[in-house]
Amino acid sequence: MGTVRKVPMRKCTGCGEMKNKKEMLRVLKTPEEEIILDATGRKNGRGAYLCFDKECLRKARKNRGLERSLKTAIPASVYESLEKEFDKLEHQ
């Protein structure tokens, strides 16, 4: 009889919905204090998760969910670059 593996679940910082970790996008604060998107989900640093939906990024910005999860202030320029990277991922 095969063992059932536990599926890692993560909460979106925008909409608050719990989803499978692989269905979400990880926003990462690196040890060098840089905020980046981590498509692999394996890079070192403090992570926060978002659904693959631009609206969730907007909600996370409005309710400061990413700032709370990453424990750092995020400037507007970083949000703009995250939106551009989000666009690239949506079109792949």
mmCIF file with all atom_site columns, C-alpha atoms in Angstrom:
data_model
loop_
_atom_site.group_PDB
_atom_site.id
_atom_site.type_symbol
_atom_site.label_atom_id
_atom_site.label_alt_id
_atom_site.label_comp_id
_atom_site.label_asym_id
_atom_site.label_entity_id
_atom_site.label_seq_id
_atom_site.pdbx_PDB_ins_code
_atom_site.Cartn_x
_atom_site.Cartn_y
_atom_site.Cartn_z
_atom_site.occupancy
_atom_site.B_iso_or_equiv
_atom_site.pdbx_formal_charge
_atom_site.auth_seq_id
_atom_site.auth_comp_id
_atom_site.auth_asym_id
_atom_site.auth_atom_id
_atom_site.pdbx_PDB_model_num
ATOM 1  C CA . MET A 1 1  ? 0.000  0.000  0.000   1.00 0.00 ? 1  MET A CA 1
ATOM 2  C CA . GLY A 1 2  ? 1.432  3.421  -1.015  1.00 0.00 ? 2  GLY A CA 1
ATOM 3  C CA . THR A 1 3  ? 1.819  6.203  1.469   1.00 0.00 ? 3  THR A CA 1
ATOM 4  C CA . VAL A 1 4  ? -0.133 9.406  0.983   1.00 0.00 ? 4  VAL A CA 1
ATOM 5  C CA . ARG A 1 5  ? 2.162  12.426 0.852   1.00 0.00 ? 5  ARG A CA 1
ATOM 6  C CA . LYS A 1 6  ? 1.107  15.625 2.544   1.00 0.00 ? 6  LYS A CA 1
ATOM 7  C CA . VAL A 1 7  ? 0.650  18.480 0.061   1.00 0.00 ? 7  VAL A CA 1
ATOM 8  C CA . PRO A 1 8  ? 2.289  21.699 1.330   1.00 0.00 ? 8  PRO A CA 1
ATOM 9  C CA . MET A 1 9  ? -0.287 24.501 1.499   1.00 0.00 ? 9  MET A CA 1
ATOM 10 C CA . ARG A 1 10 ? 0.465  28.223 1.577   1.00 0.00 ? 10 ARG A CA 1
ATOM 11 C CA . LYS A 1 11 ? -1.695 31.293 2.161   1.00 0.00 ? 11 LYS A CA 1
ATOM 12 C CA . CYS A 1 12 ? -1.825 34.082 -0.421  1.00 0.00 ? 12 CYS A CA 1
ATOM 13 C CA . THR A 1 13 ? -0.837 37.418 1.146   1.00 0.00 ? 13 THR A CA 1
ATOM 14 C CA . GLY A 1 14 ? -3.267 39.173 -1.210  1.00 0.00 ? 14 GLY A CA 1
ATOM 15 C CA . CYS A 1 15 ? -6.566 37.286 -1.065  1.00 0.00 ? 15 CYS A CA 1
ATOM 16 C CA . GLY A 1 16 ? -5.859 35.078 1.970   1.00 0.00 ? 16 GLY A CA 1
ATOM 17 C CA . GLU A 1 17 ? -6.810 31.872 0.141   1.00 0.00 ? 17 GLU A CA 1
ATOM 18 C CA . MET A 1 18 ? -4.972 28.636 0.986   1.00 0.00 ? 18 MET A CA 1
ATOM 19 C CA . LYS A 1 19 ? -3.593 26.818 -2.060  1.00 0.00 ? 19 LYS A CA 1
ATOM 20 C CA . ASN A 1 20 ? -1.065 24.192 -3.027  1.00 0.00 ? 20 ASN A CA 1
ATOM 21 C CA . LYS A 1 21 ? 2.461  25.623 -2.777  1.00 0.00 ? 21 LYS A CA 1
ATOM 22 C CA . LYS A 1 22 ? 3.236  24.682 -6.401  1.00 0.00 ? 22 LYS A CA 1
ATOM 23 C CA . GLU A 1 23 ? 0.227  26.693 -7.647  1.00 0.00 ? 23 GLU A CA 1
ATOM 24 C CA . MET A 1 24 ? 1.570  29.897 -6.108  1.00 0.00 ? 24 MET A CA 1
ATOM 25 C CA . LEU A 1 25 ? 4.313  32.402 -6.788  1.00 0.00 ? 25 LEU A CA 1
ATOM 26 C CA . ARG A 1 26 ? 6.912  33.102 -4.104  1.00 0.00 ? 26 ARG A CA 1
ATOM 27 C CA . VAL A 1 27 ? 8.086  36.634 -3.384  1.00 0.00 ? 27 VAL A CA 1
ATOM 28 C CA . LEU A 1 28 ? 11.430 36.516 -1.643  1.00 0.00 ? 28 LEU A CA 1
ATOM 29 C CA . LYS A 1 29 ? 13.517 38.804 0.554   1.00 0.00 ? 29 LYS A CA 1
ATOM 30 C CA . THR A 1 30 ? 17.109 37.702 0.050   1.00 0.00 ? 30 THR A CA 1
ATOM 31 C CA . PRO A 1 31 ? 19.747 37.906 2.809   1.00 0.00 ? 31 PRO A CA 1
ATOM 32 C CA . GLU A 1 32 ? 21.014 41.004 0.927   1.00 0.00 ? 32 GLU A CA 1
ATOM 33 C CA . GLU A 1 33 ? 17.583 42.683 1.582   1.00 0.00 ? 33 GLU A CA 1
ATOM 34 C CA . GLU A 1 34 ? 16.574 42.457 -2.103  1.00 0.00 ? 34 GLU A CA 1
ATOM 35 C CA . ILE A 1 35 ? 12.914 41.708 -3.007  1.00 0.00 ? 35 ILE A CA 1
ATOM 36 C CA . ILE A 1 36 ? 12.583 39.318 -5.984  1.00 0.00 ? 36 ILE A CA 1
ATOM 37 C CA . LEU A 1 37 ? 10.194 36.762 -7.487  1.00 0.00 ? 37 LEU A CA 1
ATOM 38 C CA . ASP A 1 38 ? 11.273 33.171 -6.926  1.00 0.00 ? 38 ASP A CA 1
ATOM 39 C CA . ALA A 1 39 ? 9.646  30.998 -9.582  1.00 0.00 ? 39 ALA A CA 1
ATOM 40 C CA . THR A 1 40 ? 11.477 27.871 -8.356  1.00 0.00 ? 40 THR A CA 1
ATOM 41 C CA . GLY A 1 41 ? 10.481 28.295 -4.702  1.00 0.00 ? 41 GLY A CA 1
ATOM 42 C CA . ARG A 1 42 ? 13.901 27.083 -3.576  1.00 0.00 ? 42 ARG A CA 1
ATOM 43 C CA . LYS A 1 43 ? 16.051 30.195 -3.127  1.00 0.00 ? 43 LYS A CA 1
ATOM 44 C CA . ASN A 1 44 ? 17.299 31.177 0.328   1.00 0.00 ? 44 ASN A CA 1
ATOM 45 C CA . GLY A 1 45 ? 15.541 33.965 2.171   1.00 0.00 ? 45 GLY A CA 1
ATOM 46 C CA . ARG A 1 46 ? 12.238 34.901 3.743   1.00 0.00 ? 46 ARG A CA 1
ATOM 47 C CA . GLY A 1 47 ? 9.320  34.136 1.457   1.00 0.00 ? 47 GLY A CA 1
ATOM 48 C CA . ALA A 1 48 ? 5.712  35.184 1.000   1.00 0.00 ? 48 ALA A CA 1
ATOM 49 C CA . TYR A 1 49 ? 3.254  33.648 -1.443  1.00 0.00 ? 49 TYR A CA 1
ATOM 50 C CA . LEU A 1 50 ? 0.858  35.109 -3.996  1.00 0.00 ? 50 LEU A CA 1
ATOM 51 C CA . CYS A 1 51 ? -1.651 33.535 -6.374  1.00 0.00 ? 51 CYS A CA 1
ATOM 52 C CA . PHE A 1 52 ? -0.811 33.787 -10.089 1.00 0.00 ? 52 PHE A CA 1
ATOM 53 C CA . ASP A 1 53 ? -3.214 36.744 -10.273 1.00 0.00 ? 53 ASP A CA 1
ATOM 54 C CA . LYS A 1 54 ? -2.243 40.389 -10.650 1.00 0.00 ? 54 LYS A CA 1
ATOM 55 C CA . GLU A 1 55 ? -5.235 41.350 -8.504  1.00 0.00 ? 55 GLU A CA 1
ATOM 56 C CA . CYS A 1 56 ? -3.692 39.478 -5.556  1.00 0.00 ? 56 CYS A CA 1
ATOM 57 C CA . LEU A 1 57 ? -0.508 41.543 -5.958  1.00 0.00 ? 57 LEU A CA 1
ATOM 58 C CA . ARG A 1 58 ? -2.622 44.718 -5.861  1.00 0.00 ? 58 ARG A CA 1
ATOM 59 C CA . LYS A 1 59 ? -4.459 43.515 -2.742  1.00 0.00 ? 59 LYS A CA 1
ATOM 60 C CA . ALA A 1 60 ? -1.179 42.578 -1.045  1.00 0.00 ? 60 ALA A CA 1
ATOM 61 C CA . ARG A 1 61 ? 0.121  46.063 -1.784  1.00 0.00 ? 61 ARG A CA 1
ATOM 62 C CA . LYS A 1 62 ? -3.031 47.720 -0.464  1.00 0.00 ? 62 LYS A CA 1
ATOM 63 C CA . ASN A 1 63 ? -3.247 45.708 2.775   1.00 0.00 ? 63 ASN A CA 1
ATOM 64 C CA . ARG A 1 64 ? 0.569  45.628 3.230   1.00 0.00 ? 64 ARG A CA 1
ATOM 65 C CA . GLY A 1 65 ? 0.470  41.827 3.332   1.00 0.00 ? 65 GLY A CA 1
ATOM 66 C CA . LEU A 1 66 ? 3.850  41.426 1.645   1.00 0.00 ? 66 LEU A CA 1
ATOM 67 C CA . GLU A 1 67 ? 5.474  43.941 3.983   1.00 0.00 ? 67 GLU A CA 1
ATOM 68 C CA . ARG A 1 68 ? 4.098  42.078 6.998   1.00 0.00 ? 68 ARG A CA 1
ATOM 69 C CA . SER A 1 69 ? 5.168  38.666 5.714   1.00 0.00 ? 69 SER A CA 1
ATOM 70 C CA . LEU A 1 70 ? 8.639  39.777 4.645   1.00 0.00 ? 70 LEU A CA 1
ATOM 71 C CA . LYS A 1 71 ? 9.072  41.973 7.748   1.00 0.00 ? 71 LYS A CA 1
ATOM 72 C CA . THR A 1 72 ? 10.377 44.936 5.762   1.00 0.00 ? 72 THR A CA 1
ATOM 73 C CA . ALA A 1 73 ? 9.130  48.126 4.102   1.00 0.00 ? 73 ALA A CA 1
ATOM 74 C CA . ILE A 1 74 ? 8.725  47.736 0.344   1.00 0.00 ? 74 ILE A CA 1
ATOM 75 C CA . PRO A 1 75 ? 9.145  50.854 -1.841  1.00 0.00 ? 75 PRO A CA 1
ATOM 76 C CA . ALA A 1 76 ? 6.755  51.571 -4.732  1.00 0.00 ? 76 ALA A CA 1
ATOM 77 C CA . SER A 1 77 ? 9.530  50.948 -7.273  1.00 0.00 ? 77 SER A CA 1
ATOM 78 C CA . VAL A 1 78 ? 9.805  47.328 -6.092  1.00 0.00 ? 78 VAL A CA 1
ATOM 79 C CA . TYR A 1 79 ? 6.045  46.810 -6.510  1.00 0.00 ? 79 TYR A CA 1
ATOM 80 C CA . GLU A 1 80 ? 6.294  48.197 -10.053 1.00 0.00 ? 80 GLU A CA 1
ATOM 81 C CA . SER A 1 81 ? 9.137  45.821 -10.948 1.00 0.00 ? 81 SER A CA 1
ATOM 82 C CA . LEU A 1 82 ? 7.169  42.918 -9.402  1.00 0.00 ? 82 LEU A CA 1
ATOM 83 C CA . GLU A 1 83 ? 4.196  43.831 -11.620 1.00 0.00 ? 83 GLU A CA 1
ATOM 84 C CA . LYS A 1 84 ? 6.426  43.801 -14.711 1.00 0.00 ? 84 LYS A CA 1
ATOM 85 C CA . GLU A 1 85 ? 7.853  40.396 -13.763 1.00 0.00 ? 85 GLU A CA 1
ATOM 86 C CA . PHE A 1 86 ? 4.294  39.178 -13.106 1.00 0.00 ? 86 PHE A CA 1
ATOM 87 C CA . ASP A 1 87 ? 3.352  40.242 -16.656 1.00 0.00 ? 87 ASP A CA 1
ATOM 88 C CA . LYS A 1 88 ? 6.286  38.274 -18.084 1.00 0.00 ? 88 LYS A CA 1
ATOM 89 C CA . LEU A 1 89 ? 5.249  35.134 -16.184 1.00 0.00 ? 89 LEU A CA 1
ATOM 90 C CA . GLU A 1 90 ? 1.600  35.484 -17.271 1.00 0.00 ? 90 GLU A CA 1
ATOM 91 C CA . HIS A 1 91 ? 2.630  35.555 -20.941 1.00 0.00 ? 91 HIS A CA 1
ATOM 92 C CA . GLN A 1 92 ? 4.797  32.427 -20.749 1.00 0.00 ? 92 GLN A CA 1
#
